[in-house]
Amino acid sequence: MKKVSIKQVREKLRCKFDRYAIRKDGYVYVWGIMPNTNQYGCYLLAHIDELIKHFESML
């Protein structure tokens, strides 16, 4: 399994979403069309540790 850095996660987030924010507590919020709706907004995507662990499938 390849080691994934936070820099790689940030690059993927930048490509996939309009904006993103990684809070001090590690939670990642993104702006875009919210899941199961057709509305634009901000929503909790995941914790940064989970994004690193499941990098290929989540992003």
PDB file of N, CA and C in Angstrom:
ATOM      1  N   MET A   1       0.834  -1.170   0.000  1.00  0.00           N
ATOM      2  CA  MET A   1       0.000   0.000   0.000  1.00  0.00           C
ATOM      3  C   MET A   1       0.889   1.247   0.000  1.00  0.00           C
ATOM      4  N   LYS A   2       0.568   2.185  -0.878  1.00  0.00           N
ATOM      5  CA  LYS A   2       1.353   3.393  -1.035  1.00  0.00           C
ATOM      6  C   LYS A   2       1.018   4.401   0.063  1.00  0.00           C
ATOM      7  N   LYS A   3       2.044   5.039   0.584  1.00  0.00           N
ATOM      8  CA  LYS A   3       1.848   6.074   1.612  1.00  0.00           C
ATOM      9  C   LYS A   3       1.323   7.349   0.951  1.00  0.00           C
ATOM     10  N   VAL A   4       0.260   7.892   1.494  1.00  0.00           N
ATOM     11  CA  VAL A   4      -0.374   9.094   0.957  1.00  0.00           C
ATOM     12  C   VAL A   4      -0.096  10.260   1.897  1.00  0.00           C
ATOM     13  N   SER A   5       0.306  11.384   1.334  1.00  0.00           N
ATOM     14  CA  SER A   5       0.588  12.566   2.154  1.00  0.00           C
ATOM     15  C   SER A   5      -0.620  13.502   2.177  1.00  0.00           C
ATOM     16  N   ILE A   6      -0.622  14.401   3.128  1.00  0.00           N
ATOM     17  CA  ILE A   6      -1.689  15.397   3.214  1.00  0.00           C
ATOM     18  C   ILE A   6      -1.653  16.297   1.983  1.00  0.00           C
ATOM     19  N   LYS A   7      -0.458  16.530   1.442  1.00  0.00           N
ATOM     20  CA  LYS A   7      -0.327  17.344   0.232  1.00  0.00           C
ATOM     21  C   LYS A   7      -1.103  16.716  -0.928  1.00  0.00           C
ATOM     22  N   GLN A   8      -1.019  15.393  -1.076  1.00  0.00           N
ATOM     23  CA  GLN A   8      -1.760  14.702  -2.136  1.00  0.00           C
ATOM     24  C   GLN A   8      -3.265  14.806  -1.914  1.00  0.00           C
ATOM     25  N   VAL A   9      -3.691  14.698  -0.667  1.00  0.00           N
ATOM     26  CA  VAL A   9      -5.115  14.824  -0.344  1.00  0.00           C
ATOM     27  C   VAL A   9      -5.597  16.229  -0.688  1.00  0.00           C
ATOM     28  N   ARG A  10      -4.810  17.241  -0.350  1.00  0.00           N
ATOM     29  CA  ARG A  10      -5.172  18.628  -0.661  1.00  0.00           C
ATOM     30  C   ARG A  10      -5.298  18.845  -2.175  1.00  0.00           C
ATOM     31  N   GLU A  11      -4.385  18.269  -2.950  1.00  0.00           N
ATOM     32  CA  GLU A  11      -4.439  18.410  -4.407  1.00  0.00           C
ATOM     33  C   GLU A  11      -5.720  17.806  -4.970  1.00  0.00           C
ATOM     34  N   LYS A  12      -6.101  16.630  -4.483  1.00  0.00           N
ATOM     35  CA  LYS A  12      -7.340  15.983  -4.941  1.00  0.00           C
ATOM     36  C   LYS A  12      -8.560  16.807  -4.556  1.00  0.00           C
ATOM     37  N   LEU A  13      -8.575  17.323  -3.324  1.00  0.00           N
ATOM     38  CA  LEU A  13      -9.697  18.147  -2.877  1.00  0.00           C
ATOM     39  C   LEU A  13      -9.826  19.398  -3.740  1.00  0.00           C
ATOM     40  N   ARG A  14      -8.693  20.009  -4.078  1.00  0.00           N
ATOM     41  CA  ARG A  14      -8.689  21.213  -4.900  1.00  0.00           C
ATOM     42  C   ARG A  14      -9.274  20.934  -6.283  1.00  0.00           C
ATOM     43  N   CYS A  15      -8.988  19.768  -6.827  1.00  0.00           N
ATOM     44  CA  CYS A  15      -9.492  19.403  -8.162  1.00  0.00           C
ATOM     45  C   CYS A  15     -10.978  19.060  -8.144  1.00  0.00           C
ATOM     46  N   LYS A  16     -11.431  18.403  -7.100  1.00  0.00           N
ATOM     47  CA  LYS A  16     -12.789  17.857  -7.090  1.00  0.00           C
ATOM     48  C   LYS A  16     -13.859  18.828  -6.577  1.00  0.00           C
ATOM     49  N   PHE A  17     -13.509  19.716  -5.654  1.00  0.00           N
ATOM     50  CA  PHE A  17     -14.498  20.585  -5.018  1.00  0.00           C
ATOM     51  C   PHE A  17     -14.171  22.054  -5.263  1.00  0.00           C
ATOM     52  N   ASP A  18     -15.194  22.910  -5.141  1.00  0.00           N
ATOM     53  CA  ASP A  18     -14.999  24.350  -5.320  1.00  0.00           C
ATOM     54  C   ASP A  18     -14.061  24.915  -4.255  1.00  0.00           C
ATOM     55  N   ARG A  19     -14.356  24.608  -3.015  1.00  0.00           N
ATOM     56  CA  ARG A  19     -13.541  25.035  -1.874  1.00  0.00           C
ATOM     57  C   ARG A  19     -13.485  23.897  -0.875  1.00  0.00           C
ATOM     58  N   TYR A  20     -12.497  23.940  -0.003  1.00  0.00           N
ATOM     59  CA  TYR A  20     -12.420  22.973   1.092  1.00  0.00           C
ATOM     60  C   TYR A  20     -11.763  23.640   2.290  1.00  0.00           C
ATOM     61  N   ALA A  21     -12.009  23.081   3.455  1.00  0.00           N
ATOM     62  CA  ALA A  21     -11.388  23.574   4.683  1.00  0.00           C
ATOM     63  C   ALA A  21     -11.063  22.377   5.561  1.00  0.00           C
ATOM     64  N   ILE A  22      -9.830  22.336   6.045  1.00  0.00           N
ATOM     65  CA  ILE A  22      -9.421  21.306   7.000  1.00  0.00           C
ATOM     66  C   ILE A  22      -9.287  22.009   8.343  1.00  0.00           C
ATOM     67  N   ARG A  23     -10.158  21.674   9.266  1.00  0.00           N
ATOM     68  CA  ARG A  23     -10.195  22.328  10.577  1.00  0.00           C
ATOM     69  C   ARG A  23      -9.087  21.781  11.477  1.00  0.00           C
ATOM     70  N   LYS A  24      -8.831  22.471  12.578  1.00  0.00           N
ATOM     71  CA  LYS A  24      -7.798  22.053  13.530  1.00  0.00           C
ATOM     72  C   LYS A  24      -8.053  20.657  14.078  1.00  0.00           C
ATOM     73  N   ASP A  25      -9.341  20.310  14.252  1.00  0.00           N
ATOM     74  CA  ASP A  25      -9.669  18.994  14.805  1.00  0.00           C
ATOM     75  C   ASP A  25      -9.586  17.883  13.758  1.00  0.00           C
ATOM     76  N   GLY A  26      -9.267  18.226  12.498  1.00  0.00           N
ATOM     77  CA  GLY A  26      -9.049  17.221  11.465  1.00  0.00           C
ATOM     78  C   GLY A  26     -10.229  16.965  10.549  1.00  0.00           C
ATOM     79  N   TYR A  27     -11.359  17.596  10.807  1.00  0.00           N
ATOM     80  CA  TYR A  27     -12.525  17.383   9.948  1.00  0.00           C
ATOM     81  C   TYR A  27     -12.402  18.212   8.675  1.00  0.00           C
ATOM     82  N   VAL A  28     -12.794  17.602   7.552  1.00  0.00           N
ATOM     83  CA  VAL A  28     -12.690  18.248   6.245  1.00  0.00           C
ATOM     84  C   VAL A  28     -14.085  18.636   5.776  1.00  0.00           C
ATOM     85  N   TYR A  29     -14.272  19.924   5.515  1.00  0.00           N
ATOM     86  CA  TYR A  29     -15.530  20.454   4.991  1.00  0.00           C
ATOM     87  C   TYR A  29     -15.299  20.877   3.550  1.00  0.00           C
ATOM     88  N   VAL A  30     -16.278  20.630   2.696  1.00  0.00           N
ATOM     89  CA  VAL A  30     -16.161  21.006   1.291  1.00  0.00           C
ATOM     90  C   VAL A  30     -17.390  21.790   0.853  1.00  0.00           C
ATOM     91  N   TRP A  31     -17.231  22.595  -0.181  1.00  0.00           N
ATOM     92  CA  TRP A  31     -18.324  23.358  -0.778  1.00  0.00           C
ATOM     93  C   TRP A  31     -18.586  22.798  -2.165  1.00  0.00           C
ATOM     94  N   GLY A  32     -19.848  22.600  -2.465  1.00  0.00           N
ATOM     95  CA  GLY A  32     -20.256  22.088  -3.764  1.00  0.00           C
ATOM     96  C   GLY A  32     -21.700  21.635  -3.696  1.00  0.00           C
ATOM     97  N   ILE A  33     -22.122  20.879  -4.709  1.00  0.00           N
ATOM     98  CA  ILE A  33     -23.469  20.321  -4.696  1.00  0.00           C
ATOM     99  C   ILE A  33     -23.513  19.247  -3.613  1.00  0.00           C
ATOM    100  N   MET A  34     -24.419  19.415  -2.664  1.00  0.00           N
ATOM    101  CA  MET A  34     -24.498  18.503  -1.529  1.00  0.00           C
ATOM    102  C   MET A  34     -25.083  17.159  -1.951  1.00  0.00           C
ATOM    103  N   PRO A  35     -24.595  16.058  -1.354  1.00  0.00           N
ATOM    104  CA  PRO A  35     -25.098  14.724  -1.700  1.00  0.00           C
ATOM    105  C   PRO A  35     -26.607  14.610  -1.480  1.00  0.00           C
ATOM    106  N   ASN A  36     -27.267  13.894  -2.370  1.00  0.00           N
ATOM    107  CA  ASN A  36     -28.708  13.614  -2.311  1.00  0.00           C
ATOM    108  C   ASN A  36     -29.575  14.862  -2.435  1.00  0.00           C
ATOM    109  N   THR A  37     -29.015  15.952  -2.930  1.00  0.00           N
ATOM    110  CA  THR A  37     -29.791  17.173  -3.171  1.00  0.00           C
ATOM    111  C   THR A  37     -29.303  17.788  -4.477  1.00  0.00           C
ATOM    112  N   ASN A  38     -29.932  18.861  -4.860  1.00  0.00           N
ATOM    113  CA  ASN A  38     -29.413  19.630  -5.992  1.00  0.00           C
ATOM    114  C   ASN A  38     -29.049  21.034  -5.536  1.00  0.00           C
ATOM    115  N   GLN A  39     -28.775  21.171  -4.241  1.00  0.00           N
ATOM    116  CA  GLN A  39     -28.452  22.470  -3.657  1.00  0.00           C
ATOM    117  C   GLN A  39     -26.953  22.606  -3.421  1.00  0.00           C
ATOM    118  N   TYR A  40     -26.471  23.810  -3.634  1.00  0.00           N
ATOM    119  CA  TYR A  40     -25.075  24.135  -3.385  1.00  0.00           C
ATOM    120  C   TYR A  40     -24.916  24.490  -1.909  1.00  0.00           C
ATOM    121  N   GLY A  41     -23.847  24.003  -1.288  1.00  0.00           N
ATOM    122  CA  GLY A  41     -23.622  24.339   0.107  1.00  0.00           C
ATOM    123  C   GLY A  41     -22.348  23.726   0.643  1.00  0.00           C
ATOM    124  N   CYS A  42     -22.163  23.870   1.936  1.00  0.00           N
ATOM    125  CA  CYS A  42     -21.002  23.337   2.642  1.00  0.00           C
ATOM    126  C   CYS A  42     -21.436  22.096   3.410  1.00  0.00           C
ATOM    127  N   TYR A  43     -20.612  21.047   3.367  1.00  0.00           N
ATOM    128  CA  TYR A  43     -20.942  19.849   4.134  1.00  0.00           C
ATOM    129  C   TYR A  43     -19.675  19.145   4.608  1.00  0.00           C
ATOM    130  N   LEU A  44     -19.825  18.350   5.648  1.00  0.00           N
ATOM    131  CA  LEU A  44     -18.725  17.582   6.213  1.00  0.00           C
ATOM    132  C   LEU A  44     -18.431  16.402   5.297  1.00  0.00           C
ATOM    133  N   LEU A  45     -17.202  16.299   4.824  1.00  0.00           N
ATOM    134  CA  LEU A  45     -16.815  15.195   3.950  1.00  0.00           C
ATOM    135  C   LEU A  45     -16.321  14.006   4.772  1.00  0.00           C
ATOM    136  N   ALA A  46     -15.323  14.221   5.616  1.00  0.00           N
ATOM    137  CA  ALA A  46     -14.745  13.136   6.421  1.00  0.00           C
ATOM    138  C   ALA A  46     -13.668  13.721   7.334  1.00  0.00           C
ATOM    139  N   HIS A  47     -13.077  12.863   8.131  1.00  0.00           N
ATOM    140  CA  HIS A  47     -11.914  13.239   8.928  1.00  0.00           C
ATOM    141  C   HIS A  47     -10.686  13.024   8.053  1.00  0.00           C
ATOM    142  N   ILE A  48      -9.666  13.843   8.218  1.00  0.00           N
ATOM    143  CA  ILE A  48      -8.470  13.759   7.374  1.00  0.00           C
ATOM    144  C   ILE A  48      -7.820  12.379   7.457  1.00  0.00           C
ATOM    145  N   ASP A  49      -7.854  11.740   8.631  1.00  0.00           N
ATOM    146  CA  ASP A  49      -7.276  10.398   8.774  1.00  0.00           C
ATOM    147  C   ASP A  49      -8.000   9.384   7.895  1.00  0.00           C
ATOM    148  N   GLU A  50      -9.318   9.499   7.801  1.00  0.00           N
ATOM    149  CA  GLU A  50     -10.100   8.598   6.950  1.00  0.00           C
ATOM    150  C   GLU A  50      -9.804   8.848   5.472  1.00  0.00           C
ATOM    151  N   LEU A  51      -9.624  10.104   5.093  1.00  0.00           N
ATOM    152  CA  LEU A  51      -9.291  10.411   3.700  1.00  0.00           C
ATOM    153  C   LEU A  51      -7.939   9.823   3.318  1.00  0.00           C
ATOM    154  N   ILE A  52      -6.984   9.902   4.232  1.00  0.00           N
ATOM    155  CA  ILE A  52      -5.664   9.331   3.956  1.00  0.00           C
ATOM    156  C   ILE A  52      -5.756   7.812   3.870  1.00  0.00           C
ATOM    157  N   LYS A  53      -6.510   7.205   4.786  1.00  0.00           N
ATOM    158  CA  LYS A  53      -6.630   5.749   4.823  1.00  0.00           C
ATOM    159  C   LYS A  53      -7.333   5.206   3.577  1.00  0.00           C
ATOM    160  N   HIS A  54      -8.381   5.882   3.122  1.00  0.00           N
ATOM    161  CA  HIS A  54      -9.188   5.419   1.990  1.00  0.00           C
ATOM    162  C   HIS A  54      -9.065   6.386   0.816  1.00  0.00           C
ATOM    163  N   PHE A  55      -7.858   6.815   0.519  1.00  0.00           N
ATOM    164  CA  PHE A  55      -7.589   7.870  -0.455  1.00  0.00           C
ATOM    165  C   PHE A  55      -8.195   7.599  -1.828  1.00  0.00           C
ATOM    166  N   GLU A  56      -7.949   6.430  -2.387  1.00  0.00           N
ATOM    167  CA  GLU A  56      -8.404   6.132  -3.751  1.00  0.00           C
ATOM    168  C   GLU A  56      -9.920   6.030  -3.855  1.00  0.00           C
ATOM    169  N   SER A  57     -10.568   5.437  -2.882  1.00  0.00           N
ATOM    170  CA  SER A  57     -12.012   5.215  -3.001  1.00  0.00           C
ATOM    171  C   SER A  57     -12.847   6.440  -2.617  1.00  0.00           C
ATOM    172  N   MET A  58     -12.340   7.305  -1.740  1.00  0.00           N
ATOM    173  CA  MET A  58     -13.139   8.442  -1.280  1.00  0.00           C
ATOM    174  C   MET A  58     -12.985   9.667  -2.163  1.00  0.00           C
ATOM    175  N   LEU A  59     -11.843   9.815  -2.801  1.00  0.00           N
ATOM    176  CA  LEU A  59     -11.634  11.011  -3.628  1.00  0.00           C
ATOM    177  C   LEU A  59     -11.457  10.624  -5.030  1.00  0.00           C
TER     178      LEU A  59
END
